[in-house]
Short mmCIF file of C-alpha atoms and ligand atoms in Angstrom, two decimals:
data_model
loop_
_atom_site.label_atom_id
_atom_site.label_comp_id
_atom_site.label_asym_id
_atom_site.label_seq_id
_atom_site.Cartn_x
_atom_site.Cartn_y
_atom_site.Cartn_z
CA MET A 216 -38.55 -1.34 227.53
CA SER A 217 -39.38 0.95 230.06
CA SER A 218 -38.00 4.40 229.91
CA LEU A 219 -35.27 3.86 232.86
CA ASN A 220 -34.19 0.41 231.10
CA VAL A 221 -34.14 2.85 227.84
CA GLU A 222 -31.74 5.44 229.44
CA ALA A 223 -29.66 2.44 231.23
CA ALA A 224 -28.76 1.08 227.75
CA VAL A 225 -28.17 4.10 226.09
CA ARG A 226 -25.85 5.43 228.80
CA GLU A 227 -23.68 1.91 229.23
CA ARG A 228 -23.39 1.77 225.70
CA TYR A 229 -22.00 5.45 225.35
CA ALA A 230 -19.72 5.22 228.16
CA GLN A 231 -17.91 2.38 226.68
CA ALA A 232 -17.80 4.04 223.17
CA ALA A 233 -16.43 7.55 224.49
CA GLN A 234 -13.63 5.24 225.79
CA GLU A 235 -13.02 3.51 222.83
CA ARG A 236 -14.49 3.54 219.20
CA GLU A 237 -17.23 0.85 218.22
CA ALA A 238 -17.37 0.51 214.56
CA GLU A 239 -20.84 -0.79 214.53
CA LEU A 240 -22.24 3.25 215.69
CA CYS A 241 -20.31 4.58 212.96
CA CYS A 242 -22.30 5.67 209.84
CA PRO A 243 -20.21 6.85 207.44
CA VAL A 244 -20.67 11.27 207.21
CA ASP A 245 -18.79 13.49 204.71
CA TYR A 246 -17.50 16.46 206.99
CA ASP A 247 -15.92 19.15 205.94
CA ALA A 248 -12.35 18.57 205.99
CA LYS A 249 -11.38 21.83 206.59
CA TYR A 250 -12.98 22.09 210.07
CA LEU A 251 -11.85 18.37 210.89
CA LYS A 252 -7.87 19.80 211.17
CA VAL A 253 -7.97 21.29 214.86
CA ILE A 254 -10.34 18.51 216.39
CA PRO A 255 -8.56 15.92 218.37
CA GLN A 256 -8.41 12.54 216.60
CA GLU A 257 -9.96 10.67 219.54
CA VAL A 258 -12.91 13.04 219.20
CA ILE A 259 -13.22 12.05 215.34
CA ASP A 260 -12.68 8.60 215.74
CA ARG A 261 -15.59 8.60 217.96
CA ASP A 262 -17.91 10.21 215.80
CA TYR A 263 -21.45 8.23 215.94
CA GLY A 264 -23.02 10.68 214.01
CA CYS A 265 -25.55 9.90 210.88
CA GLY A 266 -25.50 13.48 208.84
CA ASP A 267 -23.93 16.77 208.96
CA PRO A 268 -26.45 19.42 210.52
CA SER A 269 -23.38 21.68 211.11
CA LYS A 270 -23.57 22.87 206.96
CA HIS A 271 -26.92 24.62 208.03
CA VAL A 272 -25.43 26.84 210.87
CA ARG A 273 -24.32 30.33 209.88
CA PRO A 274 -21.76 32.70 211.01
CA GLY A 275 -22.76 34.76 214.32
CA GLU A 276 -25.59 32.41 215.49
CA THR A 277 -25.92 30.65 218.72
CA VAL A 278 -26.22 27.17 218.71
CA LEU A 279 -27.36 24.23 220.93
CA ASP A 280 -26.25 20.88 219.80
CA LEU A 281 -28.49 17.69 221.23
CA GLY A 282 -26.28 14.69 222.38
CA SER A 283 -23.11 16.74 221.60
CA GLY A 284 -20.99 13.06 222.62
CA GLY A 285 -17.00 13.60 222.03
CA GLY A 286 -18.24 17.06 220.69
CA LYS A 287 -17.23 17.06 216.97
CA ILE A 288 -20.33 19.03 215.93
CA CYS A 289 -20.07 21.72 218.44
CA PHE A 290 -16.46 22.02 217.34
CA ILE A 291 -17.20 22.33 213.73
CA ALA A 292 -19.83 24.76 214.33
CA SER A 293 -17.55 26.77 216.70
CA GLN A 294 -15.77 27.38 213.77
CA VAL A 295 -18.73 28.26 211.29
CA VAL A 296 -20.20 30.65 213.87
CA GLY A 297 -16.91 32.60 214.58
CA ALA A 298 -15.80 34.36 217.44
CA GLU A 299 -19.35 36.26 217.37
CA GLY A 300 -21.21 33.22 217.82
CA ARG A 301 -21.65 30.95 220.56
CA VAL A 302 -22.17 26.95 220.88
CA ILE A 303 -23.76 24.77 223.60
CA GLY A 304 -23.32 21.03 223.53
CA VAL A 305 -25.51 18.67 225.85
CA ASP A 306 -24.94 15.46 226.78
CA MET A 307 -26.31 13.11 229.79
CA ASN A 308 -23.17 10.61 229.57
CA ASP A 309 -20.56 12.06 231.53
CA ASP A 310 -17.77 9.61 229.76
CA MET A 311 -18.69 11.44 226.81
CA LEU A 312 -18.80 15.17 228.28
CA GLN A 313 -15.36 14.32 229.86
CA LEU A 314 -14.01 13.93 226.29
CA ALA A 315 -15.48 16.81 224.83
CA ARG A 316 -14.40 19.36 227.68
CA ALA A 317 -10.99 17.78 227.68
CA SER A 318 -10.73 18.33 224.07
CA GLN A 319 -12.32 22.08 224.27
CA PRO A 320 -9.02 24.28 224.98
CA LYS A 321 -7.04 22.31 222.26
CA VAL A 322 -9.35 23.38 219.50
CA ALA A 323 -9.98 26.83 221.14
CA GLU A 324 -6.11 27.24 221.41
CA ALA A 325 -5.88 26.20 217.85
CA ILE A 326 -8.58 28.39 215.73
CA GLY A 327 -7.68 31.41 218.44
CA TYR A 328 -11.01 32.11 220.81
CA ASP A 329 -12.93 29.56 222.68
CA ASN A 330 -17.26 29.91 222.01
CA VAL A 331 -18.07 26.39 222.68
CA SER A 332 -19.53 25.25 226.49
CA PHE A 333 -20.81 21.51 227.17
CA ARG A 334 -23.44 21.09 229.37
CA LYS A 335 -24.62 17.89 231.40
CA GLY A 336 -28.57 17.50 231.03
CA LYS A 337 -31.28 15.27 229.39
CA ILE A 338 -32.52 16.82 225.82
CA GLN A 339 -35.80 16.04 226.81
CA ASP A 340 -35.47 18.01 229.61
CA LEU A 341 -33.34 21.39 228.67
CA ALA A 342 -34.26 23.10 231.80
CA ILE A 343 -32.04 21.20 234.49
CA ASP A 344 -28.40 21.07 234.60
CA ARG A 345 -27.39 17.96 235.72
CA ASP A 346 -24.22 19.15 237.21
CA GLN A 347 -25.67 21.34 239.35
CA VAL A 348 -28.09 18.52 240.74
CA GLN A 349 -25.15 16.57 241.43
CA ARG A 350 -23.76 19.20 243.42
CA TYR A 351 -27.05 19.71 245.13
CA LEU A 352 -27.25 15.92 245.96
CA ALA A 353 -23.52 16.32 247.13
CA GLU A 354 -24.65 18.48 250.00
CA ARG A 355 -28.30 17.51 250.73
CA PRO A 356 -28.72 13.76 249.66
CA VAL A 357 -31.86 12.55 249.71
CA SER A 358 -32.92 10.15 252.37
CA ASP A 359 -36.03 10.87 253.71
CA ASP A 360 -39.65 12.62 252.42
CA ALA A 361 -38.26 15.96 253.67
CA SER A 362 -35.17 15.82 251.57
CA LEU A 363 -37.33 14.59 248.84
CA ARG A 364 -39.48 17.24 248.62
CA ALA A 365 -36.55 19.58 249.08
CA LEU A 366 -34.97 18.13 246.21
CA GLU A 367 -38.09 18.53 244.17
CA ALA A 368 -38.67 22.17 244.94
CA TYR A 369 -35.48 22.95 244.25
CA LEU A 370 -35.58 21.70 240.80
CA ALA A 371 -38.75 23.04 240.30
CA GLU A 372 -37.04 26.10 241.38
CA GLN A 373 -34.37 25.56 238.77
CA ARG A 374 -36.78 25.65 235.80
CA ARG A 375 -38.55 28.81 237.01
CA GLU A 376 -35.78 30.84 237.94
CA SER A 377 -32.60 29.37 236.14
CA PRO A 378 -33.20 27.10 233.89
CA MET A 379 -30.34 25.21 231.63
CA ILE A 380 -31.28 26.36 228.32
CA ASP A 381 -33.29 29.50 228.53
CA ASP A 382 -36.81 30.33 226.23
CA GLU A 383 -36.17 31.55 223.01
CA SER A 384 -32.06 31.80 223.72
CA ILE A 385 -31.11 29.89 220.66
CA ASP A 386 -30.84 30.46 216.73
CA VAL A 387 -30.47 27.01 215.83
CA VAL A 388 -30.86 23.81 217.29
CA VAL A 389 -29.05 21.01 215.87
CA SER A 390 -28.59 17.12 216.80
CA ASN A 391 -26.73 14.09 215.34
CA CYS A 392 -28.38 10.60 215.76
CA VAL A 393 -29.44 10.98 219.10
CA LEU A 394 -33.51 11.90 219.07
CA ASN A 395 -33.70 7.97 218.19
CA LEU A 396 -32.60 7.11 221.50
CA VAL A 397 -34.82 9.21 223.60
CA ASP A 398 -37.69 6.98 224.96
CA ALA A 399 -40.95 7.02 222.78
CA ASP A 400 -42.94 8.53 225.87
CA GLU A 401 -40.47 11.27 226.17
CA LYS A 402 -40.26 11.84 222.13
CA GLU A 403 -43.31 14.29 221.97
CA LEU A 404 -41.24 16.18 225.30
CA LEU A 405 -38.67 16.68 222.96
CA PHE A 406 -39.90 18.18 220.57
CA ASP A 407 -41.54 20.48 222.87
CA GLU A 408 -38.07 21.11 224.31
CA ILE A 409 -36.46 22.29 221.22
CA PHE A 410 -39.61 24.35 220.18
CA ARG A 411 -38.92 25.89 223.23
CA VAL A 412 -35.48 26.94 223.43
CA LEU A 413 -35.26 28.24 219.53
CA ARG A 414 -36.33 32.39 219.31
CA PRO A 415 -38.85 33.13 216.88
CA GLY A 416 -37.70 32.54 213.76
CA GLY A 417 -35.15 30.03 214.81
CA ARG A 418 -34.57 26.73 212.98
CA ALA A 419 -33.80 23.09 214.05
CA VAL A 420 -31.60 21.22 211.79
CA ILE A 421 -31.67 17.40 212.98
CA SER A 422 -30.22 14.38 211.54
CA ASP A 423 -31.27 10.78 212.46
CA ILE A 424 -31.94 7.56 211.55
CA VAL A 425 -35.68 6.87 210.19
CA CYS A 426 -37.14 3.89 208.58
CA ASP A 427 -39.94 3.49 206.34
CA GLU A 428 -41.86 0.24 208.14
CA GLU A 429 -43.09 0.33 211.79
CA VAL A 430 -40.08 -1.19 214.36
CA PRO A 431 -41.89 -4.69 215.86
CA GLU A 432 -42.19 -4.38 219.38
CA GLU A 433 -40.03 -7.20 220.03
CA MET A 434 -37.28 -5.19 217.94
CA GLN A 435 -38.19 -2.01 220.72
CA ALA A 436 -37.57 -4.15 223.80
CA ASP A 437 -33.93 -5.17 222.60
CA PRO A 438 -31.63 -2.90 224.54
CA GLU A 439 -28.58 -3.33 221.85
CA LEU A 440 -30.69 -2.62 218.80
CA TRP A 441 -32.32 0.64 220.82
CA SER A 442 -28.81 1.54 222.16
CA GLY A 443 -27.51 0.95 218.51
CA CYS A 444 -29.80 3.79 216.78
CA ILE A 445 -31.88 1.19 215.58
CA SER A 446 -35.36 0.31 217.44
CA GLY A 447 -36.02 3.91 218.64
CA ALA A 448 -35.81 5.10 215.03
CA TYR A 449 -38.95 7.41 213.78
CA GLN A 450 -40.87 6.47 210.33
CA GLN A 451 -40.03 8.55 208.11
CA ALA A 452 -43.11 10.22 207.91
CA ALA A 453 -43.89 10.30 211.81
CA PHE A 454 -40.49 12.06 212.00
CA LEU A 455 -41.63 15.04 209.91
CA GLN A 456 -45.09 14.73 211.81
CA ALA A 457 -43.52 15.51 214.69
CA PHE A 458 -42.12 18.89 214.24
CA GLU A 459 -45.47 19.38 212.69
CA SER A 460 -47.28 18.71 216.12
CA ALA A 461 -44.68 20.65 217.92
CA GLY A 462 -45.77 24.22 216.02
CA PHE A 463 -42.94 23.93 213.33
CA GLU A 464 -43.06 25.18 209.69
CA ASP A 465 -41.59 25.04 206.80
CA ILE A 466 -40.53 21.46 207.33
CA GLN A 467 -37.93 20.31 204.66
CA ILE A 468 -36.18 17.19 204.50
CA ALA A 469 -32.45 18.71 203.32
CA ALA A 470 -30.78 14.99 203.18
CA LEU A 471 -31.67 11.53 202.79
CA GLN A 472 -29.65 8.73 202.15
CA LEU A 473 -29.75 6.38 199.23
CA GLU A 474 -28.45 3.45 200.62
CA PRO A 475 -29.92 1.96 203.93
CA TRP A 476 -27.33 2.40 206.74
CA ARG A 477 -28.47 -1.06 208.34
CA VAL A 478 -31.47 -3.59 207.28
CA VAL A 479 -32.30 -5.00 210.58
CA LYS A 480 -35.50 -8.17 209.68
CA GLY A 481 -36.02 -6.59 206.44
CA ILE A 482 -36.63 -3.34 207.89
CA ALA A 483 -34.30 -0.62 206.03
CA PHE A 484 -32.45 2.28 208.10
CA ARG A 485 -31.01 5.23 206.84
CA SER A 486 -30.24 8.70 207.74
CA MET A 487 -32.00 11.60 206.94
CA THR A 488 -31.97 15.43 207.75
CA VAL A 489 -34.99 17.81 208.55
CA ILE A 490 -34.52 21.36 208.71
CA ALA A 491 -37.94 23.11 210.80
CA THR A 492 -38.50 26.45 211.28
CA ARG A 493 -40.33 28.17 214.73
CA PRO A 494 -42.78 30.57 213.28
CA GLU A 495 -42.37 34.04 214.12
CA GLU A 496 -44.50 35.77 216.60
CA GLU A 497 -48.05 36.49 216.07
CA PRO A 498 -48.81 39.84 214.12
CA VAL A 499 -48.04 43.31 215.82
CA ASP A 500 -50.97 45.49 214.24
CA GLY A 501 -50.11 46.68 210.63
CA GLN A 502 -46.07 45.10 210.53
CA ASP A 503 -46.57 41.61 210.23
CA LEU A 504 -49.37 40.23 208.68
CA ASN A 505 -50.32 36.46 209.73
CA GLY A 506 -47.04 36.72 211.86
CA ALA A 507 -45.42 35.20 208.48
CA GLY A 508 -43.15 37.93 207.13
CA THR A 509 -43.76 41.44 206.28
CA PHE A 510 -45.81 42.82 203.10
CA ASP A 511 -43.20 44.48 201.55
CA GLY A 512 -45.18 45.94 198.93
CA CYS A 513 -43.77 43.60 196.26
CA GLN A 514 -46.08 41.05 194.27
CA ARG A 515 -45.03 37.36 194.35
CA VAL A 516 -46.29 34.35 192.35
CA TYR A 517 -45.71 31.00 192.99
CA ARG A 518 -43.25 29.63 190.22
CA GLY A 519 -44.27 25.99 190.52
CA PRO A 520 -43.99 23.19 189.18
CA PHE A 521 -46.76 22.02 191.14
CA LYS A 522 -50.27 23.43 190.28
CA TYR A 523 -50.57 24.50 193.95
CA VAL A 524 -49.13 23.76 197.26
CA CYS A 525 -49.82 24.63 200.57
CA ASP A 526 -47.74 25.40 203.94
CA ASP A 527 -47.90 24.29 207.17
CA ALA A 528 -50.53 27.12 208.62
CA GLY A 529 -52.99 26.35 205.68
CA ARG A 530 -52.09 28.58 203.07
CA MET A 531 -52.59 27.86 199.72
CA TYR A 532 -50.34 29.59 196.80
CA THR A 533 -51.33 28.84 193.28
CA ARG A 534 -48.96 28.87 190.19
CA GLY A 535 -49.01 31.51 188.52
CA GLU A 536 -51.65 33.66 190.40
CA VAL A 537 -50.56 36.95 192.18
CA CYS A 538 -50.79 36.79 196.11
CA THR A 539 -53.12 38.61 198.12
CA ASP A 540 -51.21 40.77 200.68
CA ASP A 541 -51.31 38.30 203.41
CA LEU A 542 -49.79 35.30 201.22
CA ALA A 543 -47.29 37.77 199.90
CA ALA A 544 -46.12 38.78 203.32
CA ALA A 545 -46.04 34.63 204.13
CA ALA A 546 -44.46 34.02 200.78
CA SER A 547 -41.73 36.39 201.68
CA ARG A 548 -40.40 34.18 204.31
CA GLU A 549 -36.72 33.19 203.58
CA THR A 550 -37.50 29.28 204.13
CA ILE A 551 -40.11 29.68 201.00
CA ALA A 552 -38.78 32.53 199.46
CA ASP A 553 -36.95 30.91 196.09
CA HIS A 554 -40.45 29.30 195.16
CA PHE A 555 -41.94 32.90 194.47
CA ALA A 556 -41.24 34.91 191.24
CA VAL A 557 -41.46 38.81 192.97
CA TYR A 558 -41.95 42.22 190.92
CA THR A 559 -42.89 45.70 191.66
CA SER A 560 -46.69 46.09 190.66
CA ASP A 561 -47.30 49.13 187.90
CA ALA A 562 -48.22 51.55 190.11
CA LYS A 563 -45.49 51.27 192.36
CA ALA A 564 -42.96 50.65 190.21
CA THR A 565 -39.88 53.51 189.74
CA PRO A 566 -38.44 54.39 186.63
CA LYS A 567 -34.72 53.66 187.15
CA SER A 568 -33.35 57.20 185.78
CA LEU A 569 -35.07 58.63 188.61
CA SER A 570 -33.36 58.71 191.84
CA LEU A 571 -36.34 58.39 193.75
CA PRO A 572 -36.52 55.88 197.03
CA THR A 573 -36.83 52.69 194.83
CA THR A 574 -38.72 49.43 195.28
CA SER A 575 -35.69 47.50 194.64
CA ASP A 576 -35.86 45.19 197.49
CA CYS A 577 -38.17 43.45 195.50
CA CYS A 578 -35.61 43.03 192.85
CA SER A 579 -32.97 41.06 194.56
CA GLY A 580 -32.01 38.01 192.96
CA ASP A 581 -32.70 36.38 189.91
CA SER A 582 -36.74 36.85 190.05
CA CYS A 583 -36.20 40.57 189.22
CA CYS A 584 -38.66 42.38 186.48
C1 SAM B 1176 -24.95 8.20 218.60
S1 SAM B 1176 -23.86 9.22 220.10
C2 SAM B 1176 -24.35 10.93 218.94
C3 SAM B 1176 -22.64 11.34 219.50
C4 SAM B 1176 -22.43 12.82 218.42
N1 SAM B 1176 -23.89 13.68 218.29
C5 SAM B 1176 -21.80 12.20 217.02
O1 SAM B 1176 -22.37 13.37 216.04
O2 SAM B 1176 -20.92 11.70 217.41
C6 SAM B 1176 -25.32 9.85 220.86
C7 SAM B 1176 -25.14 10.50 221.66
O3 SAM B 1176 -26.41 10.89 222.35
C8 SAM B 1176 -26.14 11.18 223.87
N2 SAM B 1176 -27.57 10.90 224.49
C9 SAM B 1176 -28.58 9.85 224.38
N3 SAM B 1176 -29.88 10.46 224.63
C10 SAM B 1176 -29.53 10.97 225.32
C11 SAM B 1176 -30.32 12.19 226.15
N4 SAM B 1176 -31.82 11.57 226.52
N5 SAM B 1176 -30.31 13.15 226.73
C12 SAM B 1176 -28.47 13.65 226.50
N6 SAM B 1176 -27.85 13.01 225.93
C13 SAM B 1176 -27.99 11.69 224.96
C14 SAM B 1176 -25.04 9.96 224.22
O4 SAM B 1176 -24.40 9.91 225.45
C15 SAM B 1176 -24.07 10.34 223.11
O5 SAM B 1176 -23.45 10.85 223.45
#
């Protein structure tokens, strides 16, 4: 299917599914019931997610939900991040946006604050706000070469001067069962966009449908299977590789469904949730070794159970071996720190009875000496 056909099939299917619940698109997910109480029933009924990325969101964070549909994940995340945090949902479908926007004041009234906004856009092109483009076109319809050039110039300016989602403005990008719907030719762009909008150290938490065999061409050409979250599914390893290719690190499978959601032509499709981190900035002299954590003077030793492991930047950690300073800095990253035992070196240790500045930071948690 061409990009346009993919998009048309997806638009049509989800315009319908916003009006009326489509059981075929529903994959049972256990959300935390306490967050559902304030969400209007029509949003809960139109739950077309396949996982719960909101479990990995923290208070105070700025969250971007790709393909927000009726808004359920945004409304859950809104409660998790609290009044200090912010949530932005992006969807390209007018009917879904209407459902989400109509529900927003109801949720806000129930929780006592409004920290959610819904934007119209394509998730593979997060710079362009399609509500704004629609307003532009209403005033200046494209009818000839000059008006086309004017539109192109307008879009270029939007990207440059006021992108819908700014570079490095988001703490966590979440998405629930949407990436598979994007045309194969645009998936790389999509991962680049996720990387662009995340701040260094920010996380992508993506629940999506994956499969363990290649999807044959005839299935990929079937609009019903594509819009039904089947044909566009990544193979498991390719999904993880897409994060790696975009530059993410500490990529991990946070959840993988035991039983398949669907089996089509002998291929099993199931839900997977992946967490991946945009690496911190490159080193600032003497502060941040390898741009991957700060060396705090503590010794770090990889605990095992594997004989050795390698991170996404190619650093090797050998079980039981004391990390060099640069590896120790990398090992202090929040995303991998639990895999390392931490202790103070004899020379730096401070007897507990002395009230000198201590190295107790090394001793937080059960890895303590
Ligand atoms: C399977 S539904 C999931 C909706 C929601 N995340 C949930 O958990 O219920 C897919 C949603 O993604 C939207 N969508 C699909 N492709 C998109 C794209 N390229 N850009 C923006 N939205 C897209 C659809 O309009 C639809 O609302």
